Short mmCIF file of C-alpha atoms in Angstrom, two decimals:
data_model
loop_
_atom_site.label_atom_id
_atom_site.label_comp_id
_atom_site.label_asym_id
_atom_site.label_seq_id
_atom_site.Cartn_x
_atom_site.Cartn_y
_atom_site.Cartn_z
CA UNK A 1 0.00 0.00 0.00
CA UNK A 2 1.24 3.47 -0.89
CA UNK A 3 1.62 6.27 1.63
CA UNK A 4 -1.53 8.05 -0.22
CA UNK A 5 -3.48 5.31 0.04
CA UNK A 6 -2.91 5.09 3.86
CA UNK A 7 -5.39 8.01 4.70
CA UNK A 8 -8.23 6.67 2.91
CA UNK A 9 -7.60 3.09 3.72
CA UNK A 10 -7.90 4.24 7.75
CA UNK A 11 -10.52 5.96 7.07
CA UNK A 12 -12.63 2.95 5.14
CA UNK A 13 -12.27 0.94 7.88
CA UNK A 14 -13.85 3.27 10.61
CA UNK A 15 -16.82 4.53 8.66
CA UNK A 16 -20.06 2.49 9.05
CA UNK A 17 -22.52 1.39 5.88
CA UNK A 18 -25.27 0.11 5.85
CA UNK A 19 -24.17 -3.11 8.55
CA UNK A 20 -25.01 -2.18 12.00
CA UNK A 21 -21.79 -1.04 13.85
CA UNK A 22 -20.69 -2.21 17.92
CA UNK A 23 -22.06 0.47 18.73
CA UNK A 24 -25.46 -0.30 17.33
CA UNK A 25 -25.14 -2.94 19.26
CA UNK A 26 -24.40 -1.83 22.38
CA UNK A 27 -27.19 0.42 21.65
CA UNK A 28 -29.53 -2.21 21.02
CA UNK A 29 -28.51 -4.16 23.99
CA UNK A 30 -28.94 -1.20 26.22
CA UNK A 31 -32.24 -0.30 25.48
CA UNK A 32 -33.30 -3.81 25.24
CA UNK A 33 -32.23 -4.08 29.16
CA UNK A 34 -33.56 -0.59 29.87
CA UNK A 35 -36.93 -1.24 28.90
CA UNK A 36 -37.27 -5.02 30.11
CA UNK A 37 -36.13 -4.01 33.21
CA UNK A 38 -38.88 -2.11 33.87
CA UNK A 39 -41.42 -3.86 32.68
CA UNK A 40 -39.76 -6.36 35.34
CA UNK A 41 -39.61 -4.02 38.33
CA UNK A 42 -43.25 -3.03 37.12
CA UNK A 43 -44.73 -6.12 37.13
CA UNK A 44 -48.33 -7.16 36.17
CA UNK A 45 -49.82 -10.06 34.90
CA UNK A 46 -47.99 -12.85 33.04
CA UNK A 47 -49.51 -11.61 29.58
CA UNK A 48 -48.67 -7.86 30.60
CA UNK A 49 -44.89 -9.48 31.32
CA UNK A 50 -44.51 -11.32 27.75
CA UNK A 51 -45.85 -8.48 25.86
CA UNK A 52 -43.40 -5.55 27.35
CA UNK A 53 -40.39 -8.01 27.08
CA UNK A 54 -41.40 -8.56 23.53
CA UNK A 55 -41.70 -4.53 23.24
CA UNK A 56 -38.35 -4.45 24.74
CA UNK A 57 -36.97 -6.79 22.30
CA UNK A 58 -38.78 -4.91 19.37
CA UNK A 59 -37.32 -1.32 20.76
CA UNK A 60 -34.18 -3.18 20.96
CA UNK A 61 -33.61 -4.31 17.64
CA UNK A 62 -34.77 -0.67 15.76
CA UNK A 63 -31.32 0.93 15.98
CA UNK A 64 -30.14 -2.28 14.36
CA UNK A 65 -32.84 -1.36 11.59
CA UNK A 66 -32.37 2.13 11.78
CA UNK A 67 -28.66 2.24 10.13
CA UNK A 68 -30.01 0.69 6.99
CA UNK A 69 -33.43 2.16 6.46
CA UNK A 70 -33.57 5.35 9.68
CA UNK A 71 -36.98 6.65 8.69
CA UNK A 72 -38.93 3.12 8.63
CA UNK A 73 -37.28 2.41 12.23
CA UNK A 74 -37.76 6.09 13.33
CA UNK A 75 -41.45 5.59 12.35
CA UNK A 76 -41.66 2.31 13.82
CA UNK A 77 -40.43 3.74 17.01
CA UNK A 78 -42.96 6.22 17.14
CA UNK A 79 -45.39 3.47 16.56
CA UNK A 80 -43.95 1.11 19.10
CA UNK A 81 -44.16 3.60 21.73
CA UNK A 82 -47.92 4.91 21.49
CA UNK A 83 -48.26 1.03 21.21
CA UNK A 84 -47.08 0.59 24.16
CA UNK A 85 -48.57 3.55 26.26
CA UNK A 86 -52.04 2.39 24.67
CA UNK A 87 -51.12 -0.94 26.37
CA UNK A 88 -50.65 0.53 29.67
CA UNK A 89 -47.43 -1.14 30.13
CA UNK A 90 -44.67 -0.24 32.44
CA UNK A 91 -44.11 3.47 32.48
CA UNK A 92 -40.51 4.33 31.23
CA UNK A 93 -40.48 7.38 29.39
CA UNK A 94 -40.23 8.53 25.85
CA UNK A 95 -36.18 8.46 25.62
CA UNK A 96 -35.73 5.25 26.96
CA UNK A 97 -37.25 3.91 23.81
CA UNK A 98 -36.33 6.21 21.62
CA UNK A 99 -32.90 7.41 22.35
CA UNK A 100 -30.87 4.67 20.22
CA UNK A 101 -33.49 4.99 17.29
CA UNK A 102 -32.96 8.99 16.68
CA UNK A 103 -28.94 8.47 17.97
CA UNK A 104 -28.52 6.65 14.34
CA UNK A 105 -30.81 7.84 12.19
CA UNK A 106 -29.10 11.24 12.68
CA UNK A 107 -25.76 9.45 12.48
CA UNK A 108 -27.14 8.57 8.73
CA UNK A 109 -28.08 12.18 7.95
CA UNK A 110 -31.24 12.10 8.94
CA UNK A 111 -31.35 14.45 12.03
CA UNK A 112 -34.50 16.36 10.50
CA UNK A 113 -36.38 13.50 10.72
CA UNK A 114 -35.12 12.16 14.00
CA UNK A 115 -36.15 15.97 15.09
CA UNK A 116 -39.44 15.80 13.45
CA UNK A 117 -40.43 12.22 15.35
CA UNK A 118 -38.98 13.18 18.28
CA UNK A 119 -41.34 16.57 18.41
CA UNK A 120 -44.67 14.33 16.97
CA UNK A 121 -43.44 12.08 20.57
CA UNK A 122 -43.16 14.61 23.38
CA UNK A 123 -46.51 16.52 21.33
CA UNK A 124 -48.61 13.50 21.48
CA UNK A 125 -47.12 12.43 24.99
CA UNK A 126 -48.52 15.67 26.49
CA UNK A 127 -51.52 15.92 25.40
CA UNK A 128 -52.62 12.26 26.71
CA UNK A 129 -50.92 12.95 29.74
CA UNK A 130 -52.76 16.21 30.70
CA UNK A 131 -55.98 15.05 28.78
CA UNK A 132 -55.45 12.04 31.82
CA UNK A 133 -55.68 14.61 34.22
CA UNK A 134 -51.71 15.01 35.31
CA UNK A 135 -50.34 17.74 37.06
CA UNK A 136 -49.50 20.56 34.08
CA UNK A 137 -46.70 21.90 36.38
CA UNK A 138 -45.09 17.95 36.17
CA UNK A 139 -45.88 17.17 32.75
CA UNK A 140 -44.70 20.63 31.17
CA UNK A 141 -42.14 21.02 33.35
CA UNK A 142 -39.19 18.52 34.77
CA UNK A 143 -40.89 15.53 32.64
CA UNK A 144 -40.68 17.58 29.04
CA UNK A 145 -37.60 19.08 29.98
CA UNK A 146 -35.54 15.71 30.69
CA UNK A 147 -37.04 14.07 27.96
CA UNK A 148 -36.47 16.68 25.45
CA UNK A 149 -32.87 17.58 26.44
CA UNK A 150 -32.25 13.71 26.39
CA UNK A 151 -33.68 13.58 23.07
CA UNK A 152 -32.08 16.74 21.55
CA UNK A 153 -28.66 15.77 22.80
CA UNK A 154 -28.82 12.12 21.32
CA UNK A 155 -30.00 13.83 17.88
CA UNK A 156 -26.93 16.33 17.79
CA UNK A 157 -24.75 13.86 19.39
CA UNK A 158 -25.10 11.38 16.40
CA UNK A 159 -25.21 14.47 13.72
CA UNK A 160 -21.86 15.40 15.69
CA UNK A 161 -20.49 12.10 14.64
CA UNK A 162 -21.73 12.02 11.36
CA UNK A 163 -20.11 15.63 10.42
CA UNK A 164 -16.95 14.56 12.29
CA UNK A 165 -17.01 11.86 9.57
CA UNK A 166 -17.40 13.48 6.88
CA UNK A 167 -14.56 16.07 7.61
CA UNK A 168 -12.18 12.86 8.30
CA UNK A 169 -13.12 11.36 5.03
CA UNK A 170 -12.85 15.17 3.14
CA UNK A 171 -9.27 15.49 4.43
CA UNK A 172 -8.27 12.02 4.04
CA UNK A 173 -9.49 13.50 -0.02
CA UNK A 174 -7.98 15.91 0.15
CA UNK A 175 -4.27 14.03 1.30
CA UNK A 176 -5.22 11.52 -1.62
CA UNK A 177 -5.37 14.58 -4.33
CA UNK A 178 -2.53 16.36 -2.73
CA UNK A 179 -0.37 12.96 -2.84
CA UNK A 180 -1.29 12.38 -6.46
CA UNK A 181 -0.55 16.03 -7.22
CA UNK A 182 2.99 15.48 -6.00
CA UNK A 183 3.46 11.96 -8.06
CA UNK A 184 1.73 14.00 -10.72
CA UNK A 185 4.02 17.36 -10.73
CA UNK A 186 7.23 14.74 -10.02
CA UNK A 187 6.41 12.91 -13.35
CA UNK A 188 6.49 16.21 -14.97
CA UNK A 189 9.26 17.26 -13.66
CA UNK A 190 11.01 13.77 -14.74
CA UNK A 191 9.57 14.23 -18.49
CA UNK A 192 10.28 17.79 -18.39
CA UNK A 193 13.91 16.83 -17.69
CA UNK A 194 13.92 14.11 -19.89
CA UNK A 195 13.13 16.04 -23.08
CA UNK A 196 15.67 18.68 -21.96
CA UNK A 197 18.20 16.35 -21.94
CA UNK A 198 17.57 14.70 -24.90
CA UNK A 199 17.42 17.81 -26.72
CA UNK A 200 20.50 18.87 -25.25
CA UNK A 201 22.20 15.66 -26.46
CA UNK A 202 21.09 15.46 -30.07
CA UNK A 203 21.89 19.59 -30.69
CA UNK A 204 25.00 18.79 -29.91
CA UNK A 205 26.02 15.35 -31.03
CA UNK A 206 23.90 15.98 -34.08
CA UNK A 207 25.45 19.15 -34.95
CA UNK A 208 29.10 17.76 -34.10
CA UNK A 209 27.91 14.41 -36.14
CA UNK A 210 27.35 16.73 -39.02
CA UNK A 211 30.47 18.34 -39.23
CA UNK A 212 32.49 15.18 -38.88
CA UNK A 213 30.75 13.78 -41.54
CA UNK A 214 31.35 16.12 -44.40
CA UNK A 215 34.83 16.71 -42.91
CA UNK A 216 35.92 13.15 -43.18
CA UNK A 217 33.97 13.17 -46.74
CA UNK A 218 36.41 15.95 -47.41
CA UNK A 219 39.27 14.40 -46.27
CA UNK A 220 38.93 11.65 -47.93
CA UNK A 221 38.67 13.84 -51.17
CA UNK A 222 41.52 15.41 -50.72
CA UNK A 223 44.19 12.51 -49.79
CA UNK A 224 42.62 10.92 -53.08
CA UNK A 225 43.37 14.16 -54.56
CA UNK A 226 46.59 14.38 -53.07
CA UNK A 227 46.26 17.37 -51.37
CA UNK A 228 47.37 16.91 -47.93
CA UNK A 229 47.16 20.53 -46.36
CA UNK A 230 43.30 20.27 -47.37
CA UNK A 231 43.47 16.84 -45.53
CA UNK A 232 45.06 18.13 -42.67
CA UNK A 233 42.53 21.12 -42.33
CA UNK A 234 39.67 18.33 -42.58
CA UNK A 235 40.74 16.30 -40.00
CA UNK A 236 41.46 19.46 -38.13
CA UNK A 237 37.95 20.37 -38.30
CA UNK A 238 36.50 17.31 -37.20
CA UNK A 239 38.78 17.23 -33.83
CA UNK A 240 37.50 20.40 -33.15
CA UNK A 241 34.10 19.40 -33.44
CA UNK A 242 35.13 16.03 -31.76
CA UNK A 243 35.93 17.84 -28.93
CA UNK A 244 33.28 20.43 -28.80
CA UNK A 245 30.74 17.72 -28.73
CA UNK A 246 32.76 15.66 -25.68
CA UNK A 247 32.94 19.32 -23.59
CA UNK A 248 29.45 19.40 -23.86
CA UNK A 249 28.45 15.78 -23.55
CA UNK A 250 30.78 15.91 -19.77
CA UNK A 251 28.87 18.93 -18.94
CA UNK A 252 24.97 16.78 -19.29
CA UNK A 253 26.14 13.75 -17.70
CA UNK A 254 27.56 16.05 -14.96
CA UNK A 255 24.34 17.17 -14.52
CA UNK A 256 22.92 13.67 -14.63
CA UNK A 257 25.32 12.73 -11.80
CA UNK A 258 24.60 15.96 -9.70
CA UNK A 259 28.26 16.76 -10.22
CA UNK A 260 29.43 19.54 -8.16
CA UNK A 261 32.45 20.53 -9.68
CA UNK A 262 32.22 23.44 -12.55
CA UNK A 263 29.83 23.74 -15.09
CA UNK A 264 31.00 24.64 -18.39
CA UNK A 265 28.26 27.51 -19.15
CA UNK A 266 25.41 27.20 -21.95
CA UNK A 267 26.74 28.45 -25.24
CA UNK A 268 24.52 32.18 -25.68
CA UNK A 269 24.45 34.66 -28.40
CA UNK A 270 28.19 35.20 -28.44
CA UNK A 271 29.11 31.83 -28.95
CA UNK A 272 27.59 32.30 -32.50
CA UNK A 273 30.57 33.18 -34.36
CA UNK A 274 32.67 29.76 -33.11
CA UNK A 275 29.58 28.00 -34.46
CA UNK A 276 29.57 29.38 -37.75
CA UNK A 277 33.59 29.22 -38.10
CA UNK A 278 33.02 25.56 -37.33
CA UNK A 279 30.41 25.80 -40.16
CA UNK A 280 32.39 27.72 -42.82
CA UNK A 281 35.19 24.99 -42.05
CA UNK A 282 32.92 22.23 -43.17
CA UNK A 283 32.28 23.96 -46.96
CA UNK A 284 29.30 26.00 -45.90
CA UNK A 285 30.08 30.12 -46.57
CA UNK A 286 27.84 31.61 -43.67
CA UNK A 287 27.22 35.27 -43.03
CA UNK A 288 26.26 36.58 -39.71
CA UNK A 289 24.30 39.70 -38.98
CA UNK A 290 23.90 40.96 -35.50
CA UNK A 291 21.29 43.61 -34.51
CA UNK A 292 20.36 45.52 -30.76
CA UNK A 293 22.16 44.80 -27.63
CA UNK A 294 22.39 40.79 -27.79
CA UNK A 295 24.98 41.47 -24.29
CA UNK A 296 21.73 42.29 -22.08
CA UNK A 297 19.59 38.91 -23.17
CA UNK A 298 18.51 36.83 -20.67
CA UNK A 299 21.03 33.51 -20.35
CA UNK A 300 17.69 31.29 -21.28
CA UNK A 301 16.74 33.33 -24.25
CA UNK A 302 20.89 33.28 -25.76
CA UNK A 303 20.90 29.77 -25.03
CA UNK A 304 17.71 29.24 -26.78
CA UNK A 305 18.41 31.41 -29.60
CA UNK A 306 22.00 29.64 -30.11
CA UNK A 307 20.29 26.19 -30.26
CA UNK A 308 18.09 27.37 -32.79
CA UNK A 309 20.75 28.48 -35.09
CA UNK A 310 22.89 25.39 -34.26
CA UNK A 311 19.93 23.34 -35.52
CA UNK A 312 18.86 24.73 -38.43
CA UNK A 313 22.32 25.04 -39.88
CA UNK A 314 22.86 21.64 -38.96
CA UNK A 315 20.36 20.37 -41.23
CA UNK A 316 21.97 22.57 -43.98
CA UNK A 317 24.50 20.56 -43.83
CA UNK A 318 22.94 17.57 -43.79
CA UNK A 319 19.97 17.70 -45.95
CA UNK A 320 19.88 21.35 -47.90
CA UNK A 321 22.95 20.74 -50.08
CA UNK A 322 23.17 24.38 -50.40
CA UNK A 323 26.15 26.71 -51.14
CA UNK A 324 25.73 29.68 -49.00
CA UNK A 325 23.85 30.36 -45.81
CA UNK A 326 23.08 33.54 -43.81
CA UNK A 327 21.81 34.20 -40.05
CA UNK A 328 20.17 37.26 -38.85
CA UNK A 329 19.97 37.88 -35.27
CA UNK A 330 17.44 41.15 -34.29
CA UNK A 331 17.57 42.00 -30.67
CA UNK A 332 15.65 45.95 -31.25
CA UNK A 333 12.12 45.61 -30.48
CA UNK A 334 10.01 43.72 -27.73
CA UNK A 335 11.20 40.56 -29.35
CA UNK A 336 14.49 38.82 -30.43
CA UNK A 337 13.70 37.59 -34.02
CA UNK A 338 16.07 34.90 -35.44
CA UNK A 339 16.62 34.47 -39.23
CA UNK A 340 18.31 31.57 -40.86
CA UNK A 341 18.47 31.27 -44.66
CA UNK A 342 20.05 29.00 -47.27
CA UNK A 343 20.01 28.83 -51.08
CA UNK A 344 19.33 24.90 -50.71
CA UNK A 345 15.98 22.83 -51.14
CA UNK A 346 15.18 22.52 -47.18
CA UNK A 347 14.76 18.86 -45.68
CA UNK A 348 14.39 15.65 -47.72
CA UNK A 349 10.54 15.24 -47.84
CA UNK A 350 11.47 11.02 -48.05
CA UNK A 351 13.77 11.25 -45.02
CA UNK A 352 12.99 9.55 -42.05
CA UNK A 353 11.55 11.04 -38.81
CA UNK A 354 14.99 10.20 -36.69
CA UNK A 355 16.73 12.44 -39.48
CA UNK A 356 15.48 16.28 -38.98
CA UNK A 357 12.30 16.08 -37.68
CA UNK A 358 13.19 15.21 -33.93
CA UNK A 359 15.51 18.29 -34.42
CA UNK A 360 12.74 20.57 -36.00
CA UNK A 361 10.58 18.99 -32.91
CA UNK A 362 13.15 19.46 -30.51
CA UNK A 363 14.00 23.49 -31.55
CA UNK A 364 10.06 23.95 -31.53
CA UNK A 365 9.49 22.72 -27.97
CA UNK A 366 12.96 24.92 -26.94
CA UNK A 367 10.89 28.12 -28.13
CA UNK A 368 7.54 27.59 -27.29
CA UNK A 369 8.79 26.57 -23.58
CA UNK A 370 9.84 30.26 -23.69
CA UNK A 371 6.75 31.43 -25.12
CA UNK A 372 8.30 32.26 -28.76
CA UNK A 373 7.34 30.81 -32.14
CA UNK A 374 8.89 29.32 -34.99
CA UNK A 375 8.16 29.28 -38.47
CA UNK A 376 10.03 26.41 -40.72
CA UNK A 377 9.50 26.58 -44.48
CA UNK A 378 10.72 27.59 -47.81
CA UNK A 379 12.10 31.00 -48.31
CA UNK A 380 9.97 34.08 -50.59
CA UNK A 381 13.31 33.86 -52.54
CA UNK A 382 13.90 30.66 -52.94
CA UNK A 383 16.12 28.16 -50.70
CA UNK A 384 14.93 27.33 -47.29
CA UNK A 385 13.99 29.73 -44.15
CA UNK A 386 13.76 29.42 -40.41
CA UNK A 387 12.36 32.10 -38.61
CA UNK A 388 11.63 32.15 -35.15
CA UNK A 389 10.58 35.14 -32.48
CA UNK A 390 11.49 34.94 -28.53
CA UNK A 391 9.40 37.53 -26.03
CA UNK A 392 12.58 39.62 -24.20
CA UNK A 393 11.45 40.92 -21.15
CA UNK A 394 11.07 44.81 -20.91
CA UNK A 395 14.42 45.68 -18.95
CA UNK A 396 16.36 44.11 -22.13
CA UNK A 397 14.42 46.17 -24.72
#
């Protein structure tokens, strides 16, 4: 059993149905003893005996009744006792016989009615009494007083309970909800984390992937060729990406590991013109174009913004085939607008999912987690185009 389920797994097995509880019992027993012990101290004849002890057992079993069905047995009750009266059996009182009856039928929610049977009682009680001739003074006085207070306090004492009940079983709720909130919010978190680091991983293995692939394609080319500076460069190129992608790579699984030694910092807007260098050094001419103060932006939003560009020229290089590139950075107005364009045809329609789209995805959910857009497509002049727009927040404008 889980610790939410512990609240309302307590709390089942303390709340009564519709079987009669030990205290029903007790209650039954009690006024079953009550009442046949005074017909018994009353006495009479041996027909006047058997009939109150088979009232007594009749008032005894109602509050077994009553927790299933409390109006019948309240009714009953009230019908049992004028019964009885009319029988001129042993005098005990109204409460006596009545007391266990309207103690559970409030306890079910139905104190009204226990309230309303109870009045009908002590109503009809006096007016036989004095219509018998009995003292007023008695019969309005210390007689309706203790049996009314008796009866009033049984009727609150089991609505009491009942409310007390249902605020137990509301706040064992309530712990439920608040325990699957937490398991709820942690599984977001965990997702939340998950996707972060997944996009973190394939922007930078895929963009480092990328490079080392054309580079080696070029190196190749040029021992072939033999043209062994061009080699050199190649090779060159790809250890630089190598270790680019390795920094970073350390830097996520220290964070995986809760590794408290330094961080190496998320690449931001400045980091832009190593990226393109790397870029240019794989065959790709790029030109970049910086607008506004970029040195005010928000870590999150330079991050962002550099991830974006990594990605789309990333799948330049893998899937535009184009010959020149250009990226436009705009940092003047209430938003930081991005702009990368190439004179290729944009991403193999054929290709598989695993091949751009998780990056497309990936850059998408990076943006829209900041409350930005993006807009992936091809070009008014031809090529390919992806523009996207990040909010900046008003001390940066």
């Amino acid at each position: 059993m889980t610790t939410a389920d512990q609240p309302t797994a307590l709390y089942a097995r303390n709340v009564p149905g519709h079987r009669p509880t030990r205290i029903d019992t007790l209650l039954a027993a009690g006024t079953f003893l009550a009442v046949a012990a005074a017909v018994a101290t009353h006495g009479g004849t041996p027909a006047q005996l058997i009939t109150g002890y088979c009232f007594a057992a009749g008032f005894g079993a109602l509050p077994l009744l009553a927790r299933r069905h409390p109006v019948p047995a309240l009714l009953a009750a009230a019908a049992g006792v004028i019964t009885y009266y009319m029988l001129d059996l042993a005098p005990v009182g109204l409460a006596v016989h009545t007391a266990a009856v309207l103690y559970v039928a409030a306890d079910q929610g139905r104190a009204r009615a226990a309230a309303l049977v109870a009045g009908a009682l002590l109503a009809s009680s006096i007016a036989a009494r004095l219509a018998e001739g009995d003292d007023p003074s008695i019969v309005l006085g210390v007689d309706l007083g203790s049996q009314a207070a008796l009866m009033v306090a049984v009727i609150a004492l089991g609505d009491a309970v009942r409310s007390r009940r249902a605020l137990r079983a509301e706040l064992a709720r309530q712990a439920t909800a608040a325990a699957e909130e937490r398991r709820a919010e942690a599984a977001r978190q965990v997702e939340a984390e998950r996707l972060r680091i997944a996009r973190e991983v394939h922007d930078t293995l895929g963009h480092a992937v990328s490079v080392v692939t054309l580079q080696s394609a070029v190196a190749q080319e040029a021992l072939a060729e033999g043209a062994p500076d061009d080699a050199r460069a190649a090779l060159a190129a790809i250890h630089a990406a190598g270790s680019g992608a390795m920094s970073e790579l350390r830097a996520t699984l220290g964070t995986l590991r809760r590794d408290t030694g330094p961080r190496h910092p998320d690449p931001g807007i400045g980091d832009l013109p190593a990226l393109l260098d790397g870029v240019r050094r794989s065959g790709l001419p790029v030109d970049l174009h910086l607008e506004g103060d970029l040195q005010a932006l928000p870590t999150v939003v330079g991050t962002t913004a550099y991830r974006v560009v990594q990605e789309a020229l990333t799948n330049v290089l893998r899937h535009a085939r184009a010959s020149h590139a250009s990226v436009n950075v705009d940092a003047t107005g209430a938003r930081l607008r991005l702009d990368v364009l190439d004179d290729g045809h944009g991403p193999d329609p054929h290709a598989r999912q695993d091949e751009h789209g998780y990056g497309l995805r990936g850059m998408t959910e990076r943006v829209t987690l900041l409350g930005g857009t993006v807009d992936v497509g091809p070009a008014d002049a031809g090529g390919f185009r992806v523009h996207a727009e990040l909010p900046l927040p008003a001390g940066t404008r």
